């Protein structure tokens, strides 16, 4: 789409969306049409000086936990409900962690972004810390709307951090094929969506690290998927026993500055924030060849020289293999090992040789591929 037409479309859609949303909010407030609301905190992260947690306030979607034998139409209905959200805009709430309380207000899409500046207690065996939330606004006439969330503060003796893509890196999605992506997403749930074979075992080995430390290495999952599917991804990872970590997604709504933010820009922003939060920690970057992960990770290697320990790219698209191999040579020119792999076992063997995981972890990965 030509730039001028794209800009005109963006302005038109944004001009229509804002008054429509404002009118809907006024009607709901005037006639008290809000359904019961809920706070949805997303896993946060930080260091011993500052922490950040995101989330959203929505009308309750009344969803239930999926089962292995749910019919496809029930899964499709659940996915549709995820995207038919009724956000609570400009809602005041407060969050408390380590005895510190912060006030916040949701934006026009119901999102909040809360930051703390406090030192956690000395708990070397606990990387996760609880945050409590409470709505302190009579916007819906409800009392005692509360929730609990988690913030990751990695131990000081962690050896490395891992930033991982999600679709076709740990979760089979066929993200480069729109028809297949929609079919798989709509007909399955968190328990029936297939994981990439061996990926969870490989990630658990990376979380344990080598034999020199008992500290758990932190994981961060970065995807261009919408925040609407956060609960599905969280349950998928828990069900398949992936290491617990913040899941950083994006808002697909119409932005006042852009029509839609690109996935590449979103992922690179998140990587900058993560690596900036832990300036002394080296990182592994793991993705797939179906989208732009190799290009993105090359840019990260150039922006953070000496900070990327290795790049792993899951080979899922044969037509891109040659291009990804070319980008791999550029990554290696930055002094960073890069591996294009088809099997998680191949990646695990490379990681063992690099000293990222223990040799005895390879049997666990081999059993799962």
Short mmCIF file of N, CA and C in Angstrom, two decimals, residues 191-339:
data_model
loop_
_atom_site.label_atom_id
_atom_site.label_comp_id
_atom_site.label_asym_id
_atom_site.label_seq_id
_atom_site.Cartn_x
_atom_site.Cartn_y
_atom_site.Cartn_z
N UNK A 191 -4.27 -27.04 25.38
CA UNK A 191 -3.86 -28.42 25.62
C UNK A 191 -3.71 -29.23 24.35
N UNK A 192 -4.38 -28.81 23.28
CA UNK A 192 -4.31 -29.57 22.03
C UNK A 192 -3.38 -28.93 21.01
N UNK A 193 -2.94 -27.69 21.25
CA UNK A 193 -1.95 -27.10 20.35
C UNK A 193 -0.64 -27.85 20.53
N UNK A 194 -0.03 -28.36 19.44
CA UNK A 194 1.21 -29.15 19.58
C UNK A 194 2.43 -28.26 19.83
N UNK A 195 3.29 -28.74 20.70
CA UNK A 195 4.58 -28.07 20.93
C UNK A 195 5.61 -28.59 19.94
N UNK A 196 6.62 -27.79 19.66
CA UNK A 196 7.73 -28.25 18.83
C UNK A 196 8.44 -29.37 19.59
N UNK A 197 8.62 -30.55 18.99
CA UNK A 197 9.19 -31.70 19.71
C UNK A 197 10.56 -31.38 20.32
N UNK A 198 10.69 -31.68 21.59
CA UNK A 198 11.95 -31.50 22.30
C UNK A 198 12.24 -30.10 22.78
N UNK A 199 11.43 -29.11 22.36
CA UNK A 199 11.72 -27.72 22.72
C UNK A 199 11.64 -27.51 24.23
N UNK A 200 10.62 -28.07 24.89
CA UNK A 200 10.48 -27.87 26.33
C UNK A 200 11.64 -28.48 27.10
N UNK A 201 12.06 -29.68 26.71
CA UNK A 201 13.20 -30.33 27.38
C UNK A 201 14.48 -29.52 27.17
N UNK A 202 14.68 -29.02 25.95
CA UNK A 202 15.84 -28.18 25.66
C UNK A 202 15.82 -26.91 26.51
N UNK A 203 14.66 -26.29 26.63
CA UNK A 203 14.56 -25.06 27.40
C UNK A 203 14.78 -25.32 28.88
N UNK A 204 14.28 -26.45 29.37
CA UNK A 204 14.52 -26.76 30.79
C UNK A 204 16.00 -26.98 31.04
N UNK A 205 16.70 -27.55 30.07
CA UNK A 205 18.15 -27.73 30.21
C UNK A 205 18.85 -26.37 30.23
N UNK A 206 18.39 -25.44 29.39
CA UNK A 206 18.97 -24.09 29.39
C UNK A 206 18.67 -23.37 30.70
N UNK A 207 17.49 -23.60 31.25
CA UNK A 207 17.15 -22.98 32.53
C UNK A 207 18.09 -23.48 33.63
N UNK A 208 18.43 -24.78 33.61
CA UNK A 208 19.35 -25.32 34.62
C UNK A 208 20.77 -24.84 34.39
N UNK A 209 21.15 -24.65 33.13
CA UNK A 209 22.51 -24.21 32.82
C UNK A 209 23.52 -25.32 32.97
N UNK A 210 24.79 -24.95 33.13
CA UNK A 210 25.83 -25.95 33.26
C UNK A 210 25.97 -26.36 34.73
N UNK A 211 26.96 -27.16 35.01
CA UNK A 211 27.09 -27.74 36.35
C UNK A 211 27.68 -26.76 37.37
N UNK A 212 28.09 -25.56 36.94
CA UNK A 212 28.80 -24.66 37.85
C UNK A 212 27.87 -23.80 38.71
N UNK A 213 26.56 -23.81 38.44
CA UNK A 213 25.65 -22.95 39.20
C UNK A 213 24.32 -23.66 39.41
N UNK A 214 23.70 -23.37 40.54
CA UNK A 214 22.37 -23.90 40.83
C UNK A 214 21.27 -22.88 40.52
N UNK A 215 21.65 -21.67 40.13
CA UNK A 215 20.66 -20.62 39.86
C UNK A 215 19.91 -20.92 38.56
N UNK A 216 18.62 -20.61 38.55
CA UNK A 216 17.81 -20.79 37.35
C UNK A 216 18.02 -19.62 36.40
N UNK A 217 18.36 -19.93 35.16
CA UNK A 217 18.52 -18.87 34.16
C UNK A 217 17.15 -18.35 33.74
N UNK A 218 16.99 -17.03 33.59
CA UNK A 218 15.67 -16.45 33.29
C UNK A 218 15.30 -16.59 31.82
N UNK A 219 14.01 -16.75 31.57
CA UNK A 219 13.45 -16.86 30.22
C UNK A 219 12.48 -15.71 29.96
N UNK A 220 12.49 -15.24 28.71
CA UNK A 220 11.58 -14.18 28.26
C UNK A 220 11.03 -14.61 26.90
N UNK A 221 9.70 -14.62 26.79
CA UNK A 221 9.06 -15.04 25.54
C UNK A 221 8.51 -13.79 24.85
N UNK A 222 8.99 -13.54 23.64
CA UNK A 222 8.61 -12.33 22.90
C UNK A 222 7.95 -12.74 21.59
N UNK A 223 6.75 -12.24 21.35
CA UNK A 223 6.01 -12.63 20.16
C UNK A 223 5.24 -11.44 19.61
N UNK A 224 4.94 -11.48 18.31
CA UNK A 224 4.11 -10.45 17.70
C UNK A 224 2.63 -10.81 17.79
N UNK A 225 2.29 -11.88 18.50
CA UNK A 225 0.89 -12.22 18.73
C UNK A 225 0.23 -11.16 19.62
N UNK A 226 -1.11 -11.13 19.60
CA UNK A 226 -1.86 -10.12 20.35
C UNK A 226 -1.96 -10.51 21.83
N UNK A 227 -2.06 -9.49 22.69
CA UNK A 227 -2.26 -9.72 24.12
C UNK A 227 -3.52 -10.56 24.37
N UNK A 228 -4.46 -10.54 23.42
CA UNK A 228 -5.71 -11.28 23.60
C UNK A 228 -5.49 -12.77 23.83
N UNK A 229 -4.37 -13.33 23.34
CA UNK A 229 -4.14 -14.77 23.48
C UNK A 229 -3.17 -15.07 24.62
N UNK A 230 -2.94 -14.10 25.49
CA UNK A 230 -1.98 -14.28 26.59
C UNK A 230 -2.34 -15.50 27.44
N UNK A 231 -3.60 -15.62 27.83
CA UNK A 231 -3.98 -16.73 28.71
C UNK A 231 -3.75 -18.07 28.04
N UNK A 232 -4.02 -18.16 26.73
CA UNK A 232 -3.80 -19.41 26.01
C UNK A 232 -2.32 -19.78 26.01
N UNK A 233 -1.45 -18.81 25.74
CA UNK A 233 -0.01 -19.09 25.69
C UNK A 233 0.53 -19.44 27.07
N UNK A 234 0.05 -18.75 28.09
CA UNK A 234 0.51 -19.05 29.45
C UNK A 234 0.13 -20.48 29.83
N UNK A 235 -1.10 -20.88 29.53
CA UNK A 235 -1.54 -22.23 29.87
C UNK A 235 -0.82 -23.27 29.02
N UNK A 236 -0.58 -22.96 27.74
CA UNK A 236 0.17 -23.87 26.87
C UNK A 236 1.55 -24.14 27.45
N UNK A 237 2.25 -23.10 27.86
CA UNK A 237 3.60 -23.27 28.39
C UNK A 237 3.60 -24.05 29.69
N UNK A 238 2.63 -23.76 30.55
CA UNK A 238 2.54 -24.51 31.80
C UNK A 238 2.23 -25.99 31.54
N UNK A 239 1.32 -26.25 30.61
CA UNK A 239 0.91 -27.62 30.31
C UNK A 239 2.08 -28.44 29.77
N UNK A 240 2.93 -27.82 28.94
CA UNK A 240 4.06 -28.53 28.34
C UNK A 240 5.35 -28.37 29.15
N UNK A 241 5.27 -27.73 30.30
CA UNK A 241 6.41 -27.62 31.23
C UNK A 241 7.57 -26.83 30.63
N UNK A 242 7.26 -25.74 29.94
CA UNK A 242 8.31 -24.80 29.55
C UNK A 242 8.70 -23.97 30.77
N UNK A 243 9.93 -23.47 30.84
CA UNK A 243 10.31 -22.62 31.96
C UNK A 243 9.38 -21.41 32.07
N UNK A 244 9.04 -21.06 33.27
CA UNK A 244 8.18 -19.90 33.51
C UNK A 244 8.94 -18.62 33.17
N UNK A 245 8.28 -17.72 32.47
CA UNK A 245 8.92 -16.46 32.12
C UNK A 245 7.90 -15.44 31.67
N UNK A 246 8.26 -14.16 31.68
CA UNK A 246 7.36 -13.14 31.14
C UNK A 246 7.03 -13.43 29.68
N UNK A 247 5.78 -13.19 29.29
CA UNK A 247 5.32 -13.37 27.91
C UNK A 247 4.96 -11.98 27.39
N UNK A 248 5.73 -11.48 26.44
CA UNK A 248 5.60 -10.10 25.99
C UNK A 248 5.00 -10.09 24.59
N UNK A 249 3.74 -9.65 24.51
CA UNK A 249 3.00 -9.65 23.26
C UNK A 249 2.77 -8.20 22.83
N UNK A 250 1.79 -7.97 21.93
CA UNK A 250 1.56 -6.59 21.49
C UNK A 250 0.08 -6.33 21.27
N UNK A 251 -0.26 -5.04 21.26
CA UNK A 251 -1.62 -4.61 21.00
C UNK A 251 -1.79 -4.45 19.50
N UNK A 252 -2.80 -5.11 18.94
CA UNK A 252 -3.05 -5.02 17.50
C UNK A 252 -4.06 -3.94 17.14
N UNK A 253 -4.40 -3.09 18.09
CA UNK A 253 -5.37 -2.03 17.81
C UNK A 253 -4.77 -0.95 16.93
N UNK A 254 -5.64 -0.03 16.52
CA UNK A 254 -5.21 1.08 15.68
C UNK A 254 -4.48 2.08 16.55
N UNK A 255 -3.26 2.39 16.19
CA UNK A 255 -2.42 3.29 16.95
C UNK A 255 -2.56 4.71 16.40
N UNK A 256 -2.44 5.70 17.28
CA UNK A 256 -2.56 7.08 16.82
C UNK A 256 -1.39 7.52 15.95
N UNK A 257 -0.30 6.77 16.01
CA UNK A 257 0.87 7.11 15.22
C UNK A 257 1.07 6.19 14.03
N UNK A 258 0.61 4.94 14.14
CA UNK A 258 0.78 3.96 13.07
C UNK A 258 -0.51 3.19 12.86
N UNK A 259 -0.68 2.63 11.67
CA UNK A 259 -1.84 1.76 11.44
C UNK A 259 -1.71 0.51 12.29
N UNK A 260 -0.60 -0.20 12.13
CA UNK A 260 -0.26 -1.33 13.00
C UNK A 260 1.25 -1.34 13.17
N UNK A 261 1.70 -1.51 14.37
CA UNK A 261 3.14 -1.63 14.59
C UNK A 261 3.61 -2.97 14.03
N UNK A 262 4.76 -2.97 13.36
CA UNK A 262 5.26 -4.22 12.78
C UNK A 262 5.76 -5.13 13.88
N UNK A 263 5.68 -6.45 13.61
CA UNK A 263 6.18 -7.41 14.57
C UNK A 263 7.67 -7.27 14.81
N UNK A 264 8.41 -6.92 13.75
CA UNK A 264 9.86 -6.77 13.87
C UNK A 264 10.17 -5.64 14.85
N UNK A 265 9.51 -4.48 14.68
CA UNK A 265 9.76 -3.35 15.56
C UNK A 265 9.41 -3.68 17.00
N UNK A 266 8.27 -4.35 17.18
CA UNK A 266 7.84 -4.72 18.53
C UNK A 266 8.86 -5.63 19.20
N UNK A 267 9.29 -6.67 18.51
CA UNK A 267 10.22 -7.63 19.11
C UNK A 267 11.55 -6.95 19.46
N UNK A 268 12.05 -6.11 18.56
CA UNK A 268 13.33 -5.46 18.82
C UNK A 268 13.22 -4.51 20.01
N UNK A 269 12.11 -3.81 20.14
CA UNK A 269 11.90 -2.94 21.30
C UNK A 269 11.95 -3.75 22.59
N UNK A 270 11.26 -4.89 22.59
CA UNK A 270 11.23 -5.72 23.81
C UNK A 270 12.62 -6.25 24.14
N UNK A 271 13.39 -6.67 23.13
CA UNK A 271 14.74 -7.18 23.37
C UNK A 271 15.62 -6.07 23.94
N UNK A 272 15.48 -4.87 23.41
CA UNK A 272 16.25 -3.74 23.94
C UNK A 272 15.93 -3.52 25.42
N UNK A 273 14.65 -3.58 25.77
CA UNK A 273 14.26 -3.37 27.16
C UNK A 273 14.80 -4.46 28.06
N UNK A 274 14.71 -5.71 27.61
CA UNK A 274 15.17 -6.84 28.43
C UNK A 274 16.68 -6.77 28.63
N UNK A 275 17.42 -6.61 27.55
CA UNK A 275 18.88 -6.59 27.66
C UNK A 275 19.37 -5.35 28.41
N UNK A 276 18.63 -4.25 28.28
CA UNK A 276 18.98 -3.05 29.03
C UNK A 276 18.74 -3.21 30.52
N UNK A 277 17.77 -4.05 30.88
CA UNK A 277 17.46 -4.28 32.30
C UNK A 277 18.54 -5.10 32.99
N UNK A 278 19.26 -5.93 32.23
CA UNK A 278 20.29 -6.82 32.80
C UNK A 278 21.60 -6.63 32.03
N UNK A 279 22.27 -5.50 32.25
CA UNK A 279 23.44 -5.15 31.42
C UNK A 279 24.63 -6.09 31.57
N UNK A 280 24.69 -6.87 32.63
CA UNK A 280 25.84 -7.77 32.81
C UNK A 280 25.53 -9.21 32.41
N UNK A 281 24.32 -9.45 31.90
CA UNK A 281 23.91 -10.82 31.59
C UNK A 281 23.99 -11.08 30.09
N UNK A 282 24.71 -12.14 29.67
CA UNK A 282 24.67 -12.53 28.25
C UNK A 282 23.35 -13.21 27.92
N UNK A 283 22.98 -13.18 26.64
CA UNK A 283 21.68 -13.73 26.24
C UNK A 283 21.80 -14.67 25.06
N UNK A 284 20.96 -15.72 25.08
CA UNK A 284 20.71 -16.54 23.91
C UNK A 284 19.44 -16.03 23.25
N UNK A 285 19.44 -15.97 21.93
CA UNK A 285 18.26 -15.55 21.17
C UNK A 285 17.80 -16.73 20.33
N UNK A 286 16.54 -17.15 20.51
CA UNK A 286 16.02 -18.34 19.84
C UNK A 286 14.76 -17.96 19.06
N UNK A 287 14.73 -18.36 17.78
CA UNK A 287 13.57 -18.05 16.95
C UNK A 287 13.39 -19.09 15.86
N UNK A 288 12.74 -18.70 14.78
CA UNK A 288 12.51 -19.63 13.67
C UNK A 288 12.66 -18.89 12.35
N UNK A 289 12.71 -19.67 11.27
CA UNK A 289 12.95 -19.09 9.95
C UNK A 289 11.66 -18.71 9.23
N UNK A 290 10.52 -18.92 9.85
CA UNK A 290 9.25 -18.64 9.18
C UNK A 290 8.97 -17.17 9.00
N UNK A 291 9.52 -16.33 9.91
CA UNK A 291 9.29 -14.89 9.81
C UNK A 291 10.63 -14.17 9.73
N UNK A 292 10.83 -13.13 10.53
CA UNK A 292 12.02 -12.28 10.40
C UNK A 292 12.98 -12.41 11.58
N UNK A 293 12.90 -13.53 12.31
CA UNK A 293 13.71 -13.64 13.52
C UNK A 293 15.21 -13.52 13.27
N UNK A 294 15.71 -14.15 12.21
CA UNK A 294 17.15 -14.10 11.95
C UNK A 294 17.60 -12.67 11.71
N UNK A 295 16.84 -11.91 10.94
CA UNK A 295 17.16 -10.51 10.67
C UNK A 295 17.10 -9.69 11.96
N UNK A 296 16.08 -9.93 12.74
CA UNK A 296 15.91 -9.24 14.01
C UNK A 296 17.09 -9.51 14.94
N UNK A 297 17.50 -10.76 15.04
CA UNK A 297 18.59 -11.12 15.96
C UNK A 297 19.92 -10.59 15.45
N UNK A 298 20.09 -10.51 14.14
CA UNK A 298 21.30 -9.86 13.61
C UNK A 298 21.37 -8.41 14.08
N UNK A 299 20.23 -7.70 14.01
CA UNK A 299 20.21 -6.31 14.46
C UNK A 299 20.52 -6.21 15.94
N UNK A 300 19.99 -7.15 16.74
CA UNK A 300 20.28 -7.14 18.17
C UNK A 300 21.75 -7.37 18.45
N UNK A 301 22.38 -8.28 17.70
CA UNK A 301 23.82 -8.53 17.87
C UNK A 301 24.63 -7.27 17.59
N UNK A 302 24.20 -6.51 16.60
CA UNK A 302 24.92 -5.28 16.25
C UNK A 302 24.68 -4.18 17.28
N UNK A 303 23.48 -4.12 17.84
CA UNK A 303 23.19 -3.10 18.83
C UNK A 303 23.81 -3.40 20.18
N UNK A 304 24.02 -4.69 20.48
CA UNK A 304 24.56 -5.11 21.78
C UNK A 304 25.80 -5.96 21.57
N UNK A 305 26.88 -5.36 21.07
CA UNK A 305 28.09 -6.17 20.81
C UNK A 305 28.62 -6.81 22.09
N UNK A 306 28.94 -8.10 21.97
CA UNK A 306 29.47 -8.84 23.11
C UNK A 306 28.43 -9.33 24.08
N UNK A 307 27.14 -9.02 23.86
CA UNK A 307 26.09 -9.40 24.80
C UNK A 307 25.33 -10.65 24.39
N UNK A 308 25.37 -11.02 23.11
CA UNK A 308 24.63 -12.19 22.63
C UNK A 308 25.56 -13.39 22.60
N UNK A 309 25.23 -14.43 23.38
CA UNK A 309 26.10 -15.61 23.48
C UNK A 309 25.94 -16.52 22.27
N UNK A 310 24.74 -16.61 21.71
CA UNK A 310 24.49 -17.46 20.53
C UNK A 310 23.09 -17.16 20.00
N UNK A 311 22.89 -17.50 18.73
CA UNK A 311 21.58 -17.37 18.09
C UNK A 311 21.18 -18.74 17.56
N UNK A 312 19.96 -19.18 17.89
CA UNK A 312 19.43 -20.44 17.39
C UNK A 312 18.17 -20.15 16.58
N UNK A 313 18.10 -20.68 15.36
CA UNK A 313 16.96 -20.46 14.48
C UNK A 313 16.41 -21.81 14.04
N UNK A 314 15.16 -22.08 14.38
CA UNK A 314 14.49 -23.32 13.99
C UNK A 314 14.16 -23.26 12.50
N UNK A 315 14.61 -24.23 11.75
CA UNK A 315 14.44 -24.28 10.30
C UNK A 315 13.06 -24.84 9.97
N UNK A 316 12.11 -23.94 9.66
CA UNK A 316 10.74 -24.37 9.39
C UNK A 316 10.27 -24.01 7.98
N UNK A 317 11.09 -23.31 7.21
CA UNK A 317 10.66 -22.88 5.89
C UNK A 317 11.82 -23.04 4.91
N UNK A 318 11.75 -24.10 4.08
CA UNK A 318 12.86 -24.43 3.18
C UNK A 318 13.15 -23.30 2.20
N UNK A 319 12.12 -22.57 1.77
CA UNK A 319 12.33 -21.51 0.79
C UNK A 319 13.14 -20.35 1.33
N UNK A 320 13.26 -20.27 2.66
CA UNK A 320 14.04 -19.18 3.27
C UNK A 320 15.42 -19.64 3.74
N UNK A 321 15.71 -20.91 3.56
CA UNK A 321 16.92 -21.45 4.15
C UNK A 321 18.17 -20.72 3.68
N UNK A 322 18.25 -20.48 2.39
CA UNK A 322 19.44 -19.82 1.86
C UNK A 322 19.58 -18.40 2.41
N UNK A 323 18.46 -17.67 2.48
CA UNK A 323 18.52 -16.30 3.02
C UNK A 323 18.91 -16.30 4.49
N UNK A 324 18.37 -17.25 5.26
CA UNK A 324 18.70 -17.30 6.69
C UNK A 324 20.17 -17.68 6.88
N UNK A 325 20.67 -18.58 6.06
CA UNK A 325 22.09 -18.94 6.16
C UNK A 325 22.98 -17.73 5.86
N UNK A 326 22.55 -16.90 4.91
CA UNK A 326 23.31 -15.69 4.62
C UNK A 326 23.32 -14.75 5.82
N UNK A 327 22.15 -14.56 6.45
CA UNK A 327 22.08 -13.74 7.66
C UNK A 327 22.92 -14.36 8.78
N UNK A 328 22.94 -15.69 8.82
CA UNK A 328 23.76 -16.37 9.81
C UNK A 328 25.23 -16.02 9.68
N UNK A 329 25.69 -15.90 8.45
CA UNK A 329 27.11 -15.52 8.24
C UNK A 329 27.35 -14.10 8.73
N UNK A 330 26.35 -13.23 8.57
CA UNK A 330 26.50 -11.86 9.08
C UNK A 330 26.52 -11.85 10.60
N UNK A 331 25.70 -12.70 11.22
CA UNK A 331 25.69 -12.80 12.68
C UNK A 331 27.04 -13.31 13.18
N UNK A 332 27.57 -14.34 12.51
CA UNK A 332 28.85 -14.88 12.94
C UNK A 332 29.99 -13.89 12.71
N UNK A 333 29.83 -12.99 11.73
CA UNK A 333 30.82 -11.93 11.53
C UNK A 333 30.85 -10.96 12.71
N UNK A 334 29.75 -10.93 13.48
CA UNK A 334 29.72 -10.11 14.69
C UNK A 334 30.33 -10.85 15.88
N UNK A 335 30.85 -12.07 15.65
CA UNK A 335 31.47 -12.86 16.72
C UNK A 335 30.49 -13.68 17.52
N UNK A 336 29.28 -13.93 16.94
CA UNK A 336 28.23 -14.67 17.65
C UNK A 336 27.96 -15.98 16.93
N UNK A 337 28.05 -17.13 17.60
CA UNK A 337 27.69 -18.40 16.96
C UNK A 337 26.22 -18.42 16.58
N UNK A 338 25.93 -18.92 15.37
CA UNK A 338 24.54 -19.01 14.92
C UNK A 338 24.30 -20.40 14.37
N UNK A 339 23.18 -21.03 14.78
CA UNK A 339 22.85 -22.37 14.33
C UNK A 339 21.45 -22.38 13.75
#
